[in-house]
Short mmCIF file of C-alpha atoms in Angstrom, two decimals:
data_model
loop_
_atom_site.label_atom_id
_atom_site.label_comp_id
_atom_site.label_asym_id
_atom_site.label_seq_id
_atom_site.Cartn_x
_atom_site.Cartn_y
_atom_site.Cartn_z
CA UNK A 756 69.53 84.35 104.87
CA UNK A 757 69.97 84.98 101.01
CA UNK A 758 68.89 88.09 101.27
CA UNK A 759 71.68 88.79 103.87
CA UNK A 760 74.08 87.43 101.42
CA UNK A 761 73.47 89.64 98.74
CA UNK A 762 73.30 92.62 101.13
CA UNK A 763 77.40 91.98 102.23
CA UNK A 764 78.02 91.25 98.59
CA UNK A 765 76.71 94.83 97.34
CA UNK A 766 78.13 96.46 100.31
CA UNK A 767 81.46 94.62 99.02
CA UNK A 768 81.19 95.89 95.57
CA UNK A 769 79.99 99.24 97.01
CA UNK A 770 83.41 99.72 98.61
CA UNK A 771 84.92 99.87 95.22
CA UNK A 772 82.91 102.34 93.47
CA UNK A 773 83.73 105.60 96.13
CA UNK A 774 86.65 106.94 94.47
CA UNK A 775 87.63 107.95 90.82
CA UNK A 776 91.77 107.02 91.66
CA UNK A 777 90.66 104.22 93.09
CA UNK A 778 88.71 103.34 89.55
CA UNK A 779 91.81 104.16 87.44
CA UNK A 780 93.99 101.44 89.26
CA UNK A 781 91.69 99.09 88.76
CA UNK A 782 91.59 99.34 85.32
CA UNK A 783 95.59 99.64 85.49
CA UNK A 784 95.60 96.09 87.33
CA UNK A 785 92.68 93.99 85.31
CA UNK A 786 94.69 94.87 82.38
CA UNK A 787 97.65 93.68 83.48
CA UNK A 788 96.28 90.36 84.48
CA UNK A 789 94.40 90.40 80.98
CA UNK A 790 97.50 90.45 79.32
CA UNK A 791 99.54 88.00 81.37
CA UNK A 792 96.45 85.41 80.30
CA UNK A 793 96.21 86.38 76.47
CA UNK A 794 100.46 85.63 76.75
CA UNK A 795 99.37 82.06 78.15
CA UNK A 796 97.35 81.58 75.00
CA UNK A 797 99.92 83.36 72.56
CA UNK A 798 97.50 86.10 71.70
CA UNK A 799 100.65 88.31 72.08
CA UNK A 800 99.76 91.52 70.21
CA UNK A 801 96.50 91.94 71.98
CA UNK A 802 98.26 91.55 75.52
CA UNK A 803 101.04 93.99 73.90
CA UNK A 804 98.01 96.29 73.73
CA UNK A 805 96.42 96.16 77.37
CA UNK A 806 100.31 96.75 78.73
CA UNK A 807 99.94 99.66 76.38
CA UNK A 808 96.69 100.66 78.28
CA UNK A 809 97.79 99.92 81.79
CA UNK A 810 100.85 101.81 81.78
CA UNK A 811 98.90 104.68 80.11
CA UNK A 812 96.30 104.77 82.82
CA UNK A 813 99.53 104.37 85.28
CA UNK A 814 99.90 103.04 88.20
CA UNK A 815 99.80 105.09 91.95
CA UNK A 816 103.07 102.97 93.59
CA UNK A 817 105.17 102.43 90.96
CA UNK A 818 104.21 98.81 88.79
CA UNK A 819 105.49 95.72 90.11
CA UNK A 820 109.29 93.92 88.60
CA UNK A 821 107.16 91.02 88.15
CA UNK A 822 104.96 93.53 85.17
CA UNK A 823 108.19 95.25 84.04
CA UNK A 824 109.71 91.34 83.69
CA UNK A 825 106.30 89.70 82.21
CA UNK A 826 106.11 93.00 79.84
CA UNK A 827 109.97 92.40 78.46
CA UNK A 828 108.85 88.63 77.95
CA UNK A 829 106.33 90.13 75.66
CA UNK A 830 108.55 92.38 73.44
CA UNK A 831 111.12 89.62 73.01
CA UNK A 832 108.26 87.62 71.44
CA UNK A 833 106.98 90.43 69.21
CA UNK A 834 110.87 90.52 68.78
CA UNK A 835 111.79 94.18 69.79
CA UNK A 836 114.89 93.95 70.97
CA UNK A 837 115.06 97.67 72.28
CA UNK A 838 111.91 97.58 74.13
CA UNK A 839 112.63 94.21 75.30
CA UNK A 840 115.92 95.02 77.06
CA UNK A 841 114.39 98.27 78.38
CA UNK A 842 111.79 96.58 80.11
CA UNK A 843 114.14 94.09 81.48
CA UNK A 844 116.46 96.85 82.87
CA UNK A 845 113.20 98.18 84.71
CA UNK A 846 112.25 95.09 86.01
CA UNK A 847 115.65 94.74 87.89
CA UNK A 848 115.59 98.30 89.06
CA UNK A 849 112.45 97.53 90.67
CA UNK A 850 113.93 94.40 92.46
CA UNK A 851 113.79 91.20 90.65
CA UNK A 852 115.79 88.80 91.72
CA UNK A 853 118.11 87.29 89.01
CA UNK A 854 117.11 83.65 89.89
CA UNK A 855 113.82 84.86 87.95
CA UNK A 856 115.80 86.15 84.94
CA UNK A 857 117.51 82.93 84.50
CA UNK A 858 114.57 81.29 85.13
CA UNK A 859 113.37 82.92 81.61
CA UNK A 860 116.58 82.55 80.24
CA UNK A 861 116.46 78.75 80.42
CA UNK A 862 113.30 78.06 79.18
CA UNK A 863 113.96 79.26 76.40
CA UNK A 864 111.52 81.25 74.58
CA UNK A 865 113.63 84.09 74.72
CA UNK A 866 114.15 85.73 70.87
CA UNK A 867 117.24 87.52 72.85
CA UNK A 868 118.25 85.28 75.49
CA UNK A 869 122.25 86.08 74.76
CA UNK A 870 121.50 89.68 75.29
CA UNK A 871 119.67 89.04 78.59
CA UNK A 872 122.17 87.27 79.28
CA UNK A 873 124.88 90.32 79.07
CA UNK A 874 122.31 92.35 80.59
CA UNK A 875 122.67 90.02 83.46
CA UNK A 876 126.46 89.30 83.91
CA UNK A 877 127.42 92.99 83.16
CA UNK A 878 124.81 95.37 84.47
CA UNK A 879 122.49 93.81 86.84
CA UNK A 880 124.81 94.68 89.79
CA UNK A 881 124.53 98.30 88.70
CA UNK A 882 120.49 98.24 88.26
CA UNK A 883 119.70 96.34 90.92
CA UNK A 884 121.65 99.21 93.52
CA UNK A 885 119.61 101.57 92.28
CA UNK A 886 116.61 99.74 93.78
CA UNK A 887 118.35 99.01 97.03
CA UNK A 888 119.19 102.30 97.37
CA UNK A 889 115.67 103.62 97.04
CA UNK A 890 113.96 100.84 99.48
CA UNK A 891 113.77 100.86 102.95
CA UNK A 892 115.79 98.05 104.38
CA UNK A 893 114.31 98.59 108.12
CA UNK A 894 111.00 98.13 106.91
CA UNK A 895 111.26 94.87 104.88
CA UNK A 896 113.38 93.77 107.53
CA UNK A 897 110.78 94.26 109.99
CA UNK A 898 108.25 92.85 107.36
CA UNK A 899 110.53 89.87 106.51
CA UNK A 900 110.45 88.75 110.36
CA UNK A 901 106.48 89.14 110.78
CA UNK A 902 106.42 87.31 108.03
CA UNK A 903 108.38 84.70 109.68
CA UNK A 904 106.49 84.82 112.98
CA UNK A 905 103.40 84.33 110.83
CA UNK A 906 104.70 81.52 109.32
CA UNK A 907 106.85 79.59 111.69
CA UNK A 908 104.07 78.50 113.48
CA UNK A 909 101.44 78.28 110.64
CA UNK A 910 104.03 75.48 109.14
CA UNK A 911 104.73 73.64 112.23
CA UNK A 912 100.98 72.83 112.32
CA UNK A 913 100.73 71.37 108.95
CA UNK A 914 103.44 69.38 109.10
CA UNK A 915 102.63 67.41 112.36
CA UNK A 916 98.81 67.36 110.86
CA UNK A 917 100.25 65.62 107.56
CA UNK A 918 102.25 63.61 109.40
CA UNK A 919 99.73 62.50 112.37
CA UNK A 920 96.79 64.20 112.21
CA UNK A 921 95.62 62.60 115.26
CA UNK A 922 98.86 63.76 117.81
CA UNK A 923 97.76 66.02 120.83
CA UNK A 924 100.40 68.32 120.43
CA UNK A 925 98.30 69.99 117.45
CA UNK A 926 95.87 71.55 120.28
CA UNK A 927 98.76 72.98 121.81
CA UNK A 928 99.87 74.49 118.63
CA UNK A 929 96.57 75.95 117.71
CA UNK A 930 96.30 77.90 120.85
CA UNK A 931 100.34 79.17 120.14
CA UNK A 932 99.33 80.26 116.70
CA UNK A 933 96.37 81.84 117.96
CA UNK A 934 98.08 84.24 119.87
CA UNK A 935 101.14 84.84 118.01
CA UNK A 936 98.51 85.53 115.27
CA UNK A 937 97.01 88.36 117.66
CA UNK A 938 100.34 89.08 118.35
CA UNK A 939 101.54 89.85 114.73
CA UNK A 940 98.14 91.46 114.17
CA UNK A 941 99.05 94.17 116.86
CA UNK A 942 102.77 94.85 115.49
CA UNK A 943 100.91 95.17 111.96
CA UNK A 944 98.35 98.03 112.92
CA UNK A 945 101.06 99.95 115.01
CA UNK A 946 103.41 100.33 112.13
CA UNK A 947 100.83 100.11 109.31
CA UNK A 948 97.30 100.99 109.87
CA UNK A 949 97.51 104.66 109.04
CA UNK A 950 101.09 105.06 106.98
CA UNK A 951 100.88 101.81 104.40
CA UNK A 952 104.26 101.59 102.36
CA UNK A 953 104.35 101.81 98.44
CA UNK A 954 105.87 99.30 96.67
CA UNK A 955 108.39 101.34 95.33
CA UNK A 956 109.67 101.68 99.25
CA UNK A 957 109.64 98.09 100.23
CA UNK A 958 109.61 96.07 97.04
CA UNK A 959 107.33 93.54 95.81
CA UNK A 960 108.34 90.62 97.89
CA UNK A 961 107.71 92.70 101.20
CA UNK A 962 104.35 93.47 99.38
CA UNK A 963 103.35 89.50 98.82
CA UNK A 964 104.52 89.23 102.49
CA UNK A 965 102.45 91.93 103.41
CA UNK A 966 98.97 90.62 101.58
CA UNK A 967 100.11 86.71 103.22
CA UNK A 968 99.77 88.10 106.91
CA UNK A 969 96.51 90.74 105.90
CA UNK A 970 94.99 87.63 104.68
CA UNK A 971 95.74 85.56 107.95
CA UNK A 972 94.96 87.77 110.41
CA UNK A 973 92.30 88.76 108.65
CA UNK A 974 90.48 85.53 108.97
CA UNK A 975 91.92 84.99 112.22
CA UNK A 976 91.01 87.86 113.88
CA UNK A 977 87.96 88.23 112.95
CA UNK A 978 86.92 91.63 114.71
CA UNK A 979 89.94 93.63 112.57
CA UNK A 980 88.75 92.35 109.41
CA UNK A 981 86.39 95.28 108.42
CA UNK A 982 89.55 97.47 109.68
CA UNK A 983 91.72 95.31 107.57
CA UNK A 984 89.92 95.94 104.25
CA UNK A 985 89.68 99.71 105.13
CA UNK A 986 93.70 99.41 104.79
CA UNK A 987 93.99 97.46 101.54
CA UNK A 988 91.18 100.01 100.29
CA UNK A 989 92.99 102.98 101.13
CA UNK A 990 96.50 101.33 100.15
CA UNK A 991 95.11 100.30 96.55
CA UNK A 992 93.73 103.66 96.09
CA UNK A 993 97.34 105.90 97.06
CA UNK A 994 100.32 103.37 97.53
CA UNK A 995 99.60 100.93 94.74
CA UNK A 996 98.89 97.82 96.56
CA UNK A 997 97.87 94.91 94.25
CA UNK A 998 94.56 94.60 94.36
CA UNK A 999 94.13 90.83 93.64
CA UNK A 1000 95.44 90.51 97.44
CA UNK A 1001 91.87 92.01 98.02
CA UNK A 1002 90.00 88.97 96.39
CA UNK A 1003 92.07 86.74 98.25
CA UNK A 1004 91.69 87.93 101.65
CA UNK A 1005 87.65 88.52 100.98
CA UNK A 1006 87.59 85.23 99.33
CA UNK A 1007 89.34 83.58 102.50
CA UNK A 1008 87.52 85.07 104.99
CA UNK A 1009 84.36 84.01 103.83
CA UNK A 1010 85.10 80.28 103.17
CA UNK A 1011 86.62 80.21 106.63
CA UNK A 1012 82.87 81.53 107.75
CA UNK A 1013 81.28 78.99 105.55
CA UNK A 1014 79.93 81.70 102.80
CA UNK A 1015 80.85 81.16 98.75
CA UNK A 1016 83.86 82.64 97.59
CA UNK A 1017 82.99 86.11 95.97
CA UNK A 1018 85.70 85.87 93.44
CA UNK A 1019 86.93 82.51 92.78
CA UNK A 1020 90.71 82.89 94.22
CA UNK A 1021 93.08 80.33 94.84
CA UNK A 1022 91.11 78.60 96.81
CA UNK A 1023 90.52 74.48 95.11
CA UNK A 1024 89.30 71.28 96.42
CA UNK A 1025 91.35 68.59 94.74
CA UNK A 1026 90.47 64.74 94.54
CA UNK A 1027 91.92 62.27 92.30
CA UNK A 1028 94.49 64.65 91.00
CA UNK A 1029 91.71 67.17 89.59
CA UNK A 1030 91.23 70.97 90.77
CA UNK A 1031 87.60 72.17 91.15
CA UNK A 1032 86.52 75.71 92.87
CA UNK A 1033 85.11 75.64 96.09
CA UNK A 1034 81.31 77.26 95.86
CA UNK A 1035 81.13 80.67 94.24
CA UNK A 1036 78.51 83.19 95.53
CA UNK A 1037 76.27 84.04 92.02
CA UNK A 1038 78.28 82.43 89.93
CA UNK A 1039 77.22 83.79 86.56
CA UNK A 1040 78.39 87.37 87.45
CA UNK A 1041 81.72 86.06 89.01
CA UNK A 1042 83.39 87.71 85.89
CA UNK A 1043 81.92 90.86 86.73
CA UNK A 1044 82.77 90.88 89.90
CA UNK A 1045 86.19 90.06 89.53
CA UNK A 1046 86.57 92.72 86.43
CA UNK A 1047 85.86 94.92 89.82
CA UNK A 1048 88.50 93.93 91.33
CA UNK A 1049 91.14 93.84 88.21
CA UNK A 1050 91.23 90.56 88.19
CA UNK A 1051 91.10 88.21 84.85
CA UNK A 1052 88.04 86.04 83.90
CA UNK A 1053 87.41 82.71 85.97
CA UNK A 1054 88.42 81.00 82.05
CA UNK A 1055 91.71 82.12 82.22
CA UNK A 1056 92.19 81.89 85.86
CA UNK A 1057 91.21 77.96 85.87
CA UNK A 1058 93.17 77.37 82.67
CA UNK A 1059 96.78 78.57 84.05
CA UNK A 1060 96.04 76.25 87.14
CA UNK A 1061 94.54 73.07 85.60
CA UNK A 1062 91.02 73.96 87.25
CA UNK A 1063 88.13 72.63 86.30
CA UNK A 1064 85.24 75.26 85.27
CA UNK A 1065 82.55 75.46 87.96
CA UNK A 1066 79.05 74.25 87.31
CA UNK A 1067 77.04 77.38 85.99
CA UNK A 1068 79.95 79.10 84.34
CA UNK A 1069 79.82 80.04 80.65
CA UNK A 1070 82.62 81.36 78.72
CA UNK A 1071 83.04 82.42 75.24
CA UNK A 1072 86.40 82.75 74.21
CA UNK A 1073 85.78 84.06 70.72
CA UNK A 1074 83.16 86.49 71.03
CA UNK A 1075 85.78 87.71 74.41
CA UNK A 1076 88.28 88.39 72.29
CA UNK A 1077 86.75 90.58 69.38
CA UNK A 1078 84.83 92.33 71.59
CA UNK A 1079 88.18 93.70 73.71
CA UNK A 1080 89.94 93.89 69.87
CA UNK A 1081 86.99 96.48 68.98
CA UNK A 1082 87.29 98.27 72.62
CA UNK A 1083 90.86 98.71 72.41
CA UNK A 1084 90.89 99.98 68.44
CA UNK A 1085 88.23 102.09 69.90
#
């Protein structure tokens, strides 16, 4: 049985060694989420750095407004005012909403908050056109309501279960979800299976929509899953889907099969208030593994959620941090 286990986990990490594009956005995304964590623990000029890196080694479907946002945080702290308000003007013609801007705006730790704040009354009509003119409203529209069939269901069931776990209507439900799950699994693979969208055509909210029903019907139809993480493959590789989405939807899958998580995802058990991670195949090359996938260490992923460390994981923080100062100088 263990030896089963570490066949699927090499054939998992052979999937992401076939292709040299592939490889380079990778890179592009595990330094991104690198320097989103050394923000978190105001190592600011190294994170300054990996942005530098990522958006050298570029990115195949344009970067997400969520980068272009985090990335104008970042020069507002290092307090370049020209660079900040660049990346801030790229952020909104990539989509952001400006609930997020003012969301920045009031916690202030802004060095240029006032000038965001122009930014935002006097050109983010302007910007933000340019990115609606550039999307595809049919297709988030039609992504927007799988989304919602996906959901509407999904949400019913948990809140009759929180409610009164016991009531018999839940059976009912589960057999509804069940095939509206098939159901949006079908509309998926007819529009999507072969022609994926970029980001830069449907905008990141349509592409978080888009990784919330892969990961569902993923786990829920079992028997596409294999086909499923062909797509996300092939839509890493050439339209620049994130490729975190890929942990999570492995990393599901598995725990709904009763197998450890391969990368430690969102996935916790809480009690008493505390977050721990649910088991984690091999846990001392979980860092590895998600490096692989360009995600951050497990440290920094349990420290922006409150998580304790699993049993079996060793970090050092220190010897981390030189070592990436001597690779980037290098």
């Amino acid at each position: 049985m263990n030896g089963m286990i570490k066949t699927i986990s090499f054939v998992f990490m052979i999937l992401w060694s076939f292709s040299a594009s592939l490889k380079a956005q990778l890179k592009s995304d595990y330094c991104i989420s690198l320097a989103f964590s050394l923000m978190d623990i105001k190592q600011n000029e190294l994170a300054d750095s990996l942005f530098d890196k990522a958006f050298l080694i570029g990115n195949q479907g344009g970067f997400s407004a969520r980068v272009y946002l985090g990335r104008a945080e970042l020069k507002s702290l290092l307090l370049d005012s020209i660079s900040s308000i660049y990346y801030l003007e790229q952020s909104i013609e990539n989509g952001i909403k400006k609930e997020s801007i003012q969301r920045k705006i009031r916690k202030g730790n802004l060095m240029f908050s006032k000038t965001w704040s122009i930014v935002l009354d006097k050109k983010y009509d302007s910007l933000y056109y340019k990115y609606e003119s550039r999307v595809s409203k049919s297709e988030i529209q039609f992504i927007e309501q799988l989304n919602y069939l996906d959901q509407s269901i999904r949400k019913l069931y948990y809140s009759i279960n929180m409610n009164n776990p016991n009531d018999s209507i839940l059976e009912c439900i589960k057999v509804v979800n069940d095939r509206n799950t098939a159901f949006v699994a079908e509309q998926f693979f007819n529009r999507y299976s072969i022609n994926f969208p970029k980001m830069s055509e449907i905008g990141y909210y349509s592409v978080d929509n888009l990784a919330n029903i892969l990961l569902h019907i993923g786990v829920e139809v079992d028997t596409s899953f294999f086909q499923i993480e062909k797509i996300i493959c092939d839509a890493i590789e050439t339209k620049g889907f994130i490729s975190k989405y890929y942990a999570n939807i492995v990393d599901f899958h598995r725990f709904s099969k009763g197998q450890g998580e391969l990368y430690g995802t969102e996935m916790f058990n809480e009690k008493d208030g505390i977050k721990t991670y649910r088991p984690i195949f091999d846990i001392k090359n979980v860092d590895l593994r998600r490096k692989e996938v360009g995600l951050e260490p497990l440290y920094f992923h349990a420290k922006f959620w409150g998580a304790e460390l699993p049993e079996g994981y060793s970090f050092d923080l220190e010897k981390f941090l030189a070592d990436l100062r001597k690779e980037i100088t290098n």
